[in-house]
Amino acid sequence: MTINSNDLHFKNSIFGAGLTLEALQTQLDSVSVPYADVDCRTCPNPCDEGHESYPNKFSVDMESTMFGSVKPYHRQIVISTGKMDWDREITSTKNSLAAHVQHVIHNAPMSVSPAGAEIKSKRVNHVSGVFNSSDSSKLSILNGSHHTISDNPEYETVLVFPDYIMVTEVPRSLDGAKALWDAALAPSVSILPPVHEKGNLSSWIIPYSCVILLCSHKRRDNRCHIAAAQLGQAFTHSLEDHGWTVDTEIEHPLHTMGLPLEKLQGTEAENEECTTRQFQEIASEKRALILRNSHTGGHRYAGNCIIYTPQGSGVWYGRVSTHEVESIVSQTLEEGLVLPPLLRGGMNISRPGCMSLNDW
Ligand SMILES: [Zn+2]
């Protein structure tokens, strides 16, 4: 069953066949995911706050169970392209960094297991859709709307999650992809604490308090394209109301973060302390980066967004309309609580002993 946008107000009470809000909350409790027990919608229905609506033909899958529709991955990267739409298969675009990274993955040894993989076997509870980076060795490749911050247009700027690191000066070549893989992407690699030699690549802590990824891959599905435009505006509006600044292009971190991590001169312990401090400072600054990204799967749940934070979580939301954006900003970004009705799943959102995803 699909329903049109006129019926979207029912969305907060529908979780797909066989899953009630209470059952979902019980599952989240069992793996210690901090969530908000509030309505996802702050405006009345029908809306009187001027939020933009999806077109009448905009159909959303309200039947299937959305929670659990995210498959574990070890890392996800977002590559600079300066575009908001891409070839259907981004890894088929000739001479793109996405294609080169895909080539490197194909030729990587298969037996590598991620650092810390033993944690999984020790975990008693398992809820589909809630995972840690160590649960998988898979790399998810996305294109992003940001332009490279390099002076050389042949060098890309790549965001790496959940590490929350930005790698700059990555040549758009097979050698560039190999260097990036060795420095930041191979499952056996820890990006932090920083090491001094990574070829010509530079790494930085992403100079924003959160990164909001909006799926906008028109050539895959027009719904995400429509949703991304509306949600981008709604997020900007709401965030600014809450005193945040919003960027859609990456400001060069030289101005905010100082030197790249490779240039840190201290001992390993001192450098670790320095990066921890940088993460904590940036987390408190109310600076948001909103990017469009290529297909992540699940267009039928449009609008789709993923929210990454310096604390290392990645929250996947679906069935998002402009009416839910205010709650996402106040509850998820400011309070560090997920909104169960919108939740597709998330990385590192299981936080035993924490009241909030914003805890360290
Ligand atoms: Zn509204």
Short mmCIF file of C-alpha atoms and ligand atoms in Angstrom, two decimals:
data_model
loop_
_atom_site.label_atom_id
_atom_site.label_comp_id
_atom_site.label_asym_id
_atom_site.label_seq_id
_atom_site.Cartn_x
_atom_site.Cartn_y
_atom_site.Cartn_z
CA MET A 1 0.00 0.00 0.00
CA THR A 2 1.16 3.51 -0.66
CA ILE A 3 -0.57 6.64 0.49
CA ASN A 4 -0.48 10.09 -0.96
CA SER A 5 0.74 13.20 0.74
CA ASN A 6 -2.75 14.10 1.94
CA ASP A 7 -2.60 11.09 4.21
CA LEU A 8 0.89 11.72 5.50
CA HIS A 9 -0.47 12.88 8.85
CA PHE A 10 -1.12 9.23 9.63
CA LYS A 11 2.57 8.49 9.36
CA ASN A 12 3.36 8.97 13.01
CA SER A 13 1.01 6.21 14.01
CA ILE A 14 2.06 3.73 11.35
CA PHE A 15 5.18 1.62 11.70
CA GLY A 16 4.55 -0.94 9.03
CA ALA A 17 2.87 -4.27 9.41
CA GLY A 18 3.40 -5.86 12.79
CA LEU A 19 5.34 -3.16 14.59
CA THR A 20 3.72 -0.85 17.10
CA LEU A 21 5.40 2.16 18.70
CA GLU A 22 5.50 0.30 22.01
CA ALA A 23 7.19 -2.74 20.43
CA LEU A 24 9.71 -0.50 18.72
CA GLN A 25 10.47 1.33 21.97
CA THR A 26 10.96 -2.01 23.72
CA GLN A 27 13.47 -3.01 21.06
CA LEU A 28 15.32 0.30 21.41
CA ASP A 29 15.34 -0.08 25.21
CA SER A 30 16.84 -3.55 24.87
CA VAL A 31 19.91 -2.13 23.10
CA SER A 32 20.07 1.17 25.03
CA VAL A 33 19.22 3.58 22.22
CA PRO A 34 18.28 6.98 23.73
CA TYR A 35 14.98 8.08 22.20
CA ALA A 36 12.41 10.85 22.57
CA ASP A 37 8.93 9.89 23.63
CA VAL A 38 7.24 12.81 21.89
CA ASP A 39 5.21 13.41 18.76
CA CYS A 40 7.47 13.84 15.73
CA ARG A 41 5.27 16.65 14.57
CA THR A 42 5.21 19.99 16.35
CA CYS A 43 2.75 21.69 13.99
CA PRO A 44 -0.99 21.02 13.89
CA ASN A 45 -2.52 18.92 11.15
CA PRO A 46 -3.46 20.36 8.76
CA CYS A 47 -0.32 22.43 9.11
CA ASP A 48 -0.75 26.15 9.79
CA GLU A 49 2.94 26.98 9.97
CA GLY A 50 3.55 27.25 6.26
CA HIS A 51 5.63 24.08 5.93
CA GLU A 52 5.97 23.03 2.33
CA SER A 53 4.03 19.92 1.31
CA TYR A 54 4.96 17.13 -1.05
CA PRO A 55 3.02 16.94 -4.32
CA ASN A 56 -0.17 14.89 -4.33
CA LYS A 57 1.43 12.16 -6.42
CA PHE A 58 4.28 11.77 -3.96
CA SER A 59 3.80 8.24 -2.66
CA VAL A 60 5.50 6.88 0.42
CA ASP A 61 5.64 3.23 1.41
CA MET A 62 3.75 3.17 4.71
CA GLU A 63 3.14 -0.57 4.70
CA SER A 64 6.50 -2.23 5.16
CA THR A 65 8.38 -2.00 8.42
CA MET A 66 10.90 0.78 7.94
CA PHE A 67 12.85 0.19 11.13
CA GLY A 68 15.67 -2.25 10.37
CA SER A 69 15.94 -1.19 6.72
CA VAL A 70 19.58 -0.13 7.13
CA LYS A 71 22.25 -2.75 6.61
CA PRO A 72 25.42 -2.56 8.72
CA TYR A 73 28.47 -0.96 7.20
CA HIS A 74 31.91 -0.21 8.55
CA ARG A 75 32.38 3.21 7.06
CA GLN A 76 30.50 5.53 4.74
CA ILE A 77 32.27 8.12 2.61
CA VAL A 78 30.87 11.19 0.87
CA ILE A 79 32.94 12.38 -2.10
CA SER A 80 32.95 15.98 -3.34
CA THR A 81 31.30 16.40 -6.75
CA GLY A 82 29.68 19.86 -6.67
CA LYS A 83 26.53 18.27 -8.11
CA MET A 84 23.08 17.37 -6.83
CA ASP A 85 22.38 14.52 -9.24
CA TRP A 86 24.62 11.80 -10.59
CA ASP A 87 24.77 8.85 -12.94
CA ARG A 88 22.50 6.06 -11.84
CA GLU A 89 25.46 4.00 -10.64
CA ILE A 90 27.97 6.47 -9.25
CA THR A 91 30.76 3.89 -9.32
CA SER A 92 30.25 3.55 -13.10
CA THR A 93 31.10 7.18 -13.79
CA LYS A 94 34.39 7.13 -15.66
CA ASN A 95 37.36 8.69 -13.91
CA SER A 96 35.37 9.49 -10.80
CA LEU A 97 36.88 8.91 -7.38
CA ALA A 98 33.83 6.73 -6.58
CA ALA A 99 34.75 4.43 -9.47
CA HIS A 100 38.39 4.30 -8.41
CA VAL A 101 37.51 3.51 -4.79
CA GLN A 102 35.16 0.76 -5.97
CA HIS A 103 38.02 -0.69 -7.99
CA VAL A 104 40.26 -0.68 -4.91
CA ILE A 105 37.56 -2.44 -2.86
CA HIS A 106 37.26 -5.14 -5.53
CA ASN A 107 40.95 -5.84 -5.30
CA ALA A 108 41.25 -5.59 -1.52
CA PRO A 109 41.94 -8.78 0.46
CA MET A 110 38.62 -10.21 1.60
CA SER A 111 39.76 -11.63 4.89
CA VAL A 112 40.32 -8.36 6.71
CA SER A 113 38.06 -7.90 9.68
CA PRO A 114 37.48 -4.50 11.19
CA ALA A 115 39.36 -3.34 14.22
CA GLY A 116 37.35 -4.20 17.33
CA ALA A 117 35.29 -6.86 15.55
CA GLU A 118 35.33 -9.08 18.61
CA ILE A 119 32.89 -6.70 20.31
CA LYS A 120 30.03 -8.05 18.25
CA SER A 121 30.30 -11.58 19.53
CA LYS A 122 30.21 -10.34 23.10
CA ARG A 123 27.02 -8.40 22.60
CA VAL A 124 24.01 -10.24 23.94
CA ASN A 125 21.20 -8.33 22.33
CA HIS A 126 20.84 -7.71 18.68
CA VAL A 127 18.24 -5.53 17.02
CA SER A 128 18.22 -5.36 13.25
CA GLY A 129 19.11 -1.86 12.04
CA VAL A 130 21.09 -0.93 15.16
CA PHE A 131 24.76 -1.64 14.62
CA ASN A 132 28.30 -0.55 15.34
CA SER A 133 30.98 0.11 12.76
CA SER A 134 32.81 -3.00 13.95
CA ASP A 135 29.85 -5.19 12.93
CA SER A 136 30.79 -4.98 9.26
CA SER A 137 33.76 -4.49 6.98
CA LYS A 138 31.65 -2.94 4.22
CA LEU A 139 32.45 0.49 2.81
CA SER A 140 29.49 2.55 1.57
CA ILE A 141 30.40 5.04 -1.17
CA LEU A 142 28.28 8.15 -1.70
CA ASN A 143 28.71 11.22 -3.84
CA GLY A 144 28.02 14.55 -2.18
CA SER A 145 26.96 18.00 -3.35
CA HIS A 146 29.94 19.79 -1.81
CA HIS A 147 32.70 21.18 -3.95
CA THR A 148 36.24 20.17 -3.14
CA ILE A 149 38.03 22.63 -0.87
CA SER A 150 41.31 21.93 -2.64
CA ASP A 151 42.77 24.62 -4.89
CA ASN A 152 43.33 21.87 -7.43
CA PRO A 153 39.99 20.77 -8.95
CA GLU A 154 41.53 17.33 -9.63
CA TYR A 155 41.75 16.70 -5.87
CA GLU A 156 38.62 15.67 -4.03
CA THR A 157 37.44 16.31 -0.46
CA VAL A 158 36.09 13.16 1.16
CA LEU A 159 34.05 12.95 4.36
CA VAL A 160 34.56 9.73 6.32
CA PHE A 161 31.94 8.46 8.78
CA PRO A 162 31.53 7.52 11.56
CA ASP A 163 35.12 8.66 12.11
CA TYR A 164 33.91 12.23 11.41
CA ILE A 165 37.10 12.97 9.53
CA MET A 166 37.54 14.90 6.31
CA VAL A 167 40.34 13.88 3.98
CA THR A 168 41.45 16.55 1.53
CA GLU A 169 43.83 16.62 -1.44
CA VAL A 170 42.71 13.17 -2.64
CA PRO A 171 43.73 12.84 -6.31
CA ARG A 172 40.86 11.74 -8.56
CA SER A 173 42.83 8.71 -9.74
CA LEU A 174 43.41 5.06 -8.93
CA ASP A 175 46.52 6.02 -6.98
CA GLY A 176 44.49 8.59 -5.08
CA ALA A 177 41.88 5.99 -4.22
CA LYS A 178 44.58 3.57 -3.06
CA ALA A 179 46.17 6.22 -0.85
CA LEU A 180 42.77 7.07 0.61
CA TRP A 181 42.02 3.40 1.22
CA ASP A 182 45.32 2.83 3.00
CA ALA A 183 45.04 5.98 5.09
CA ALA A 184 41.39 6.04 6.06
CA LEU A 185 39.12 3.38 4.55
CA ALA A 186 40.56 -0.12 4.96
CA PRO A 187 38.61 -1.90 7.72
CA SER A 188 41.84 -2.58 9.59
CA VAL A 189 42.76 1.12 9.67
CA SER A 190 42.06 3.47 12.56
CA ILE A 191 42.20 7.06 11.36
CA LEU A 192 42.80 8.31 14.87
CA PRO A 193 45.09 8.90 16.62
CA PRO A 194 46.70 10.71 13.69
CA VAL A 195 49.92 9.48 12.18
CA HIS A 196 52.45 11.73 10.54
CA GLU A 197 52.66 10.21 7.08
CA LYS A 198 49.69 9.77 4.79
CA GLY A 199 51.28 10.69 1.50
CA ASN A 200 49.99 14.05 0.37
CA LEU A 201 46.57 13.59 1.93
CA SER A 202 45.48 15.89 4.72
CA SER A 203 42.98 14.88 7.39
CA TRP A 204 40.86 17.13 9.54
CA ILE A 205 38.09 16.74 12.03
CA ILE A 206 34.98 17.83 10.11
CA PRO A 207 34.52 21.45 11.22
CA TYR A 208 30.77 21.17 11.91
CA SER A 209 28.66 20.11 14.89
CA CYS A 210 26.64 17.80 12.66
CA VAL A 211 26.43 16.73 9.04
CA ILE A 212 22.93 16.27 7.61
CA LEU A 213 22.88 14.17 4.45
CA LEU A 214 19.77 14.47 2.30
CA CYS A 215 19.26 11.85 -0.39
CA SER A 216 18.61 13.67 -3.67
CA HIS A 217 19.48 11.18 -6.40
CA LYS A 218 16.99 12.22 -9.08
CA ARG A 219 18.16 9.65 -11.63
CA ARG A 220 17.34 6.93 -9.10
CA ASP A 221 14.06 8.32 -7.86
CA ASN A 222 12.44 11.69 -8.26
CA ARG A 223 10.83 11.51 -4.81
CA CYS A 224 14.15 11.91 -3.01
CA HIS A 225 15.03 14.80 -5.29
CA ILE A 226 11.79 16.60 -4.38
CA ALA A 227 12.13 15.77 -0.70
CA ALA A 228 15.76 16.90 -0.47
CA ALA A 229 14.97 20.37 -1.77
CA GLN A 230 12.11 20.87 0.70
CA LEU A 231 13.95 19.34 3.64
CA GLY A 232 17.08 21.37 2.96
CA GLN A 233 15.10 24.59 3.28
CA ALA A 234 13.16 23.36 6.30
CA PHE A 235 16.33 22.28 8.12
CA THR A 236 18.03 25.59 7.40
CA HIS A 237 15.03 27.53 8.65
CA SER A 238 14.61 25.49 11.80
CA LEU A 239 18.31 25.37 12.64
CA GLU A 240 18.64 29.14 12.25
CA ASP A 241 15.62 29.58 14.53
CA HIS A 242 17.55 27.57 17.10
CA GLY A 243 20.61 29.79 16.75
CA TRP A 244 22.63 27.53 14.45
CA THR A 245 24.61 28.55 11.41
CA VAL A 246 24.11 26.41 8.32
CA ASP A 247 26.53 25.78 5.47
CA THR A 248 25.97 23.83 2.27
CA GLU A 249 29.61 24.12 1.19
CA ILE A 250 32.52 23.19 3.41
CA GLU A 251 34.47 26.03 4.91
CA HIS A 252 38.20 25.36 4.75
CA PRO A 253 39.14 24.01 8.20
CA LEU A 254 42.38 25.96 8.23
CA HIS A 255 40.32 28.87 9.57
CA THR A 256 38.58 26.90 12.30
CA MET A 257 40.64 23.84 13.14
CA GLY A 258 44.21 25.03 12.58
CA LEU A 259 46.60 22.52 11.06
CA PRO A 260 45.68 19.14 9.60
CA LEU A 261 45.95 16.16 11.92
CA GLU A 262 49.11 14.92 10.19
CA LYS A 263 50.90 18.07 11.31
CA LEU A 264 50.27 17.57 15.01
CA GLN A 265 53.68 17.57 16.71
CA GLY A 266 52.93 16.02 20.09
CA THR A 267 53.29 12.53 21.47
CA GLU A 268 50.58 10.02 20.60
CA ALA A 269 48.84 10.75 23.90
CA GLU A 270 49.05 14.51 23.41
CA ASN A 271 47.71 14.25 19.86
CA GLU A 272 44.83 12.09 21.04
CA GLU A 273 44.01 14.63 23.71
CA CYS A 274 44.13 17.39 21.08
CA THR A 275 41.71 15.59 18.73
CA THR A 276 39.35 14.75 21.59
CA ARG A 277 39.28 18.44 22.50
CA GLN A 278 38.63 19.40 18.87
CA PHE A 279 35.72 16.96 18.66
CA GLN A 280 34.19 18.32 21.85
CA GLU A 281 34.62 21.94 20.86
CA ILE A 282 33.11 21.51 17.42
CA ALA A 283 30.20 19.51 18.83
CA SER A 284 29.13 22.47 20.96
CA GLU A 285 29.34 25.16 18.28
CA LYS A 286 25.92 24.88 16.63
CA ARG A 287 27.36 24.74 13.13
CA ALA A 288 25.52 22.46 10.70
CA LEU A 289 26.60 21.21 7.30
CA ILE A 290 23.76 20.13 5.00
CA LEU A 291 24.72 18.14 1.91
CA ARG A 292 22.82 16.32 -0.81
CA ASN A 293 23.96 12.77 -1.40
CA SER A 294 23.55 9.97 -3.92
CA HIS A 295 21.36 6.89 -3.50
CA THR A 296 21.55 5.11 -0.14
CA GLY A 297 18.70 2.65 -0.66
CA GLY A 298 15.09 2.99 0.44
CA HIS A 299 13.67 5.62 -1.89
CA ARG A 300 10.23 4.37 -1.03
CA TYR A 301 10.79 5.90 2.40
CA ALA A 302 11.50 9.40 0.99
CA GLY A 303 12.41 11.87 2.39
CA ASN A 304 15.55 10.17 3.61
CA CYS A 305 18.23 11.73 5.74
CA ILE A 306 21.26 10.61 7.69
CA ILE A 307 22.63 12.65 10.56
CA TYR A 308 26.24 12.21 11.65
CA THR A 309 27.76 13.83 14.73
CA PRO A 310 31.25 14.24 16.21
CA GLN A 311 30.22 11.77 18.93
CA GLY A 312 30.28 9.09 16.23
CA SER A 313 26.62 8.30 15.68
CA GLY A 314 24.82 8.03 12.36
CA VAL A 315 21.03 8.25 12.60
CA TRP A 316 19.03 7.17 9.54
CA TYR A 317 15.56 8.68 9.19
CA GLY A 318 12.93 7.99 6.57
CA ARG A 319 9.37 9.16 5.80
CA VAL A 320 10.57 12.64 6.77
CA SER A 321 8.52 15.62 5.66
CA THR A 322 8.97 19.28 6.48
CA HIS A 323 6.56 18.86 9.39
CA GLU A 324 9.01 16.65 11.29
CA VAL A 325 12.10 18.79 10.80
CA GLU A 326 11.57 20.95 13.89
CA SER A 327 11.42 17.81 16.07
CA ILE A 328 14.54 16.39 14.46
CA VAL A 329 16.41 19.61 15.23
CA SER A 330 15.19 19.98 18.80
CA GLN A 331 15.13 16.32 19.80
CA THR A 332 17.89 14.65 17.79
CA LEU A 333 20.39 17.42 17.14
CA GLU A 334 20.01 19.37 20.36
CA GLU A 335 18.91 16.68 22.84
CA GLY A 336 20.66 13.69 21.25
CA LEU A 337 17.49 11.56 21.18
CA VAL A 338 16.25 9.54 18.23
CA LEU A 339 12.64 9.79 17.05
CA PRO A 340 11.40 6.19 16.84
CA PRO A 341 8.61 6.74 14.26
CA LEU A 342 11.13 8.07 11.72
CA LEU A 343 13.95 5.68 12.53
CA ARG A 344 15.25 3.37 9.81
CA GLY A 345 18.26 2.41 11.92
CA GLY A 346 21.58 3.79 12.97
CA MET A 347 25.26 3.35 13.54
CA ASN A 348 26.71 3.63 17.04
CA ILE A 349 23.37 4.66 18.51
CA SER A 350 23.42 1.90 21.11
CA ARG A 351 24.75 3.79 24.15
CA PRO A 352 24.55 1.78 27.38
CA GLY A 353 24.75 4.11 30.36
CA CYS A 354 24.17 7.27 28.30
CA MET A 355 21.13 9.51 28.42
CA SER A 356 21.79 10.99 25.01
CA LEU A 357 23.67 10.42 21.77
CA ASN A 358 25.41 13.70 22.55
CA ASP A 359 27.17 12.16 25.56
CA TRP A 360 30.81 11.25 25.04
ZN ZN B 1 3.83 21.59 9.44
#
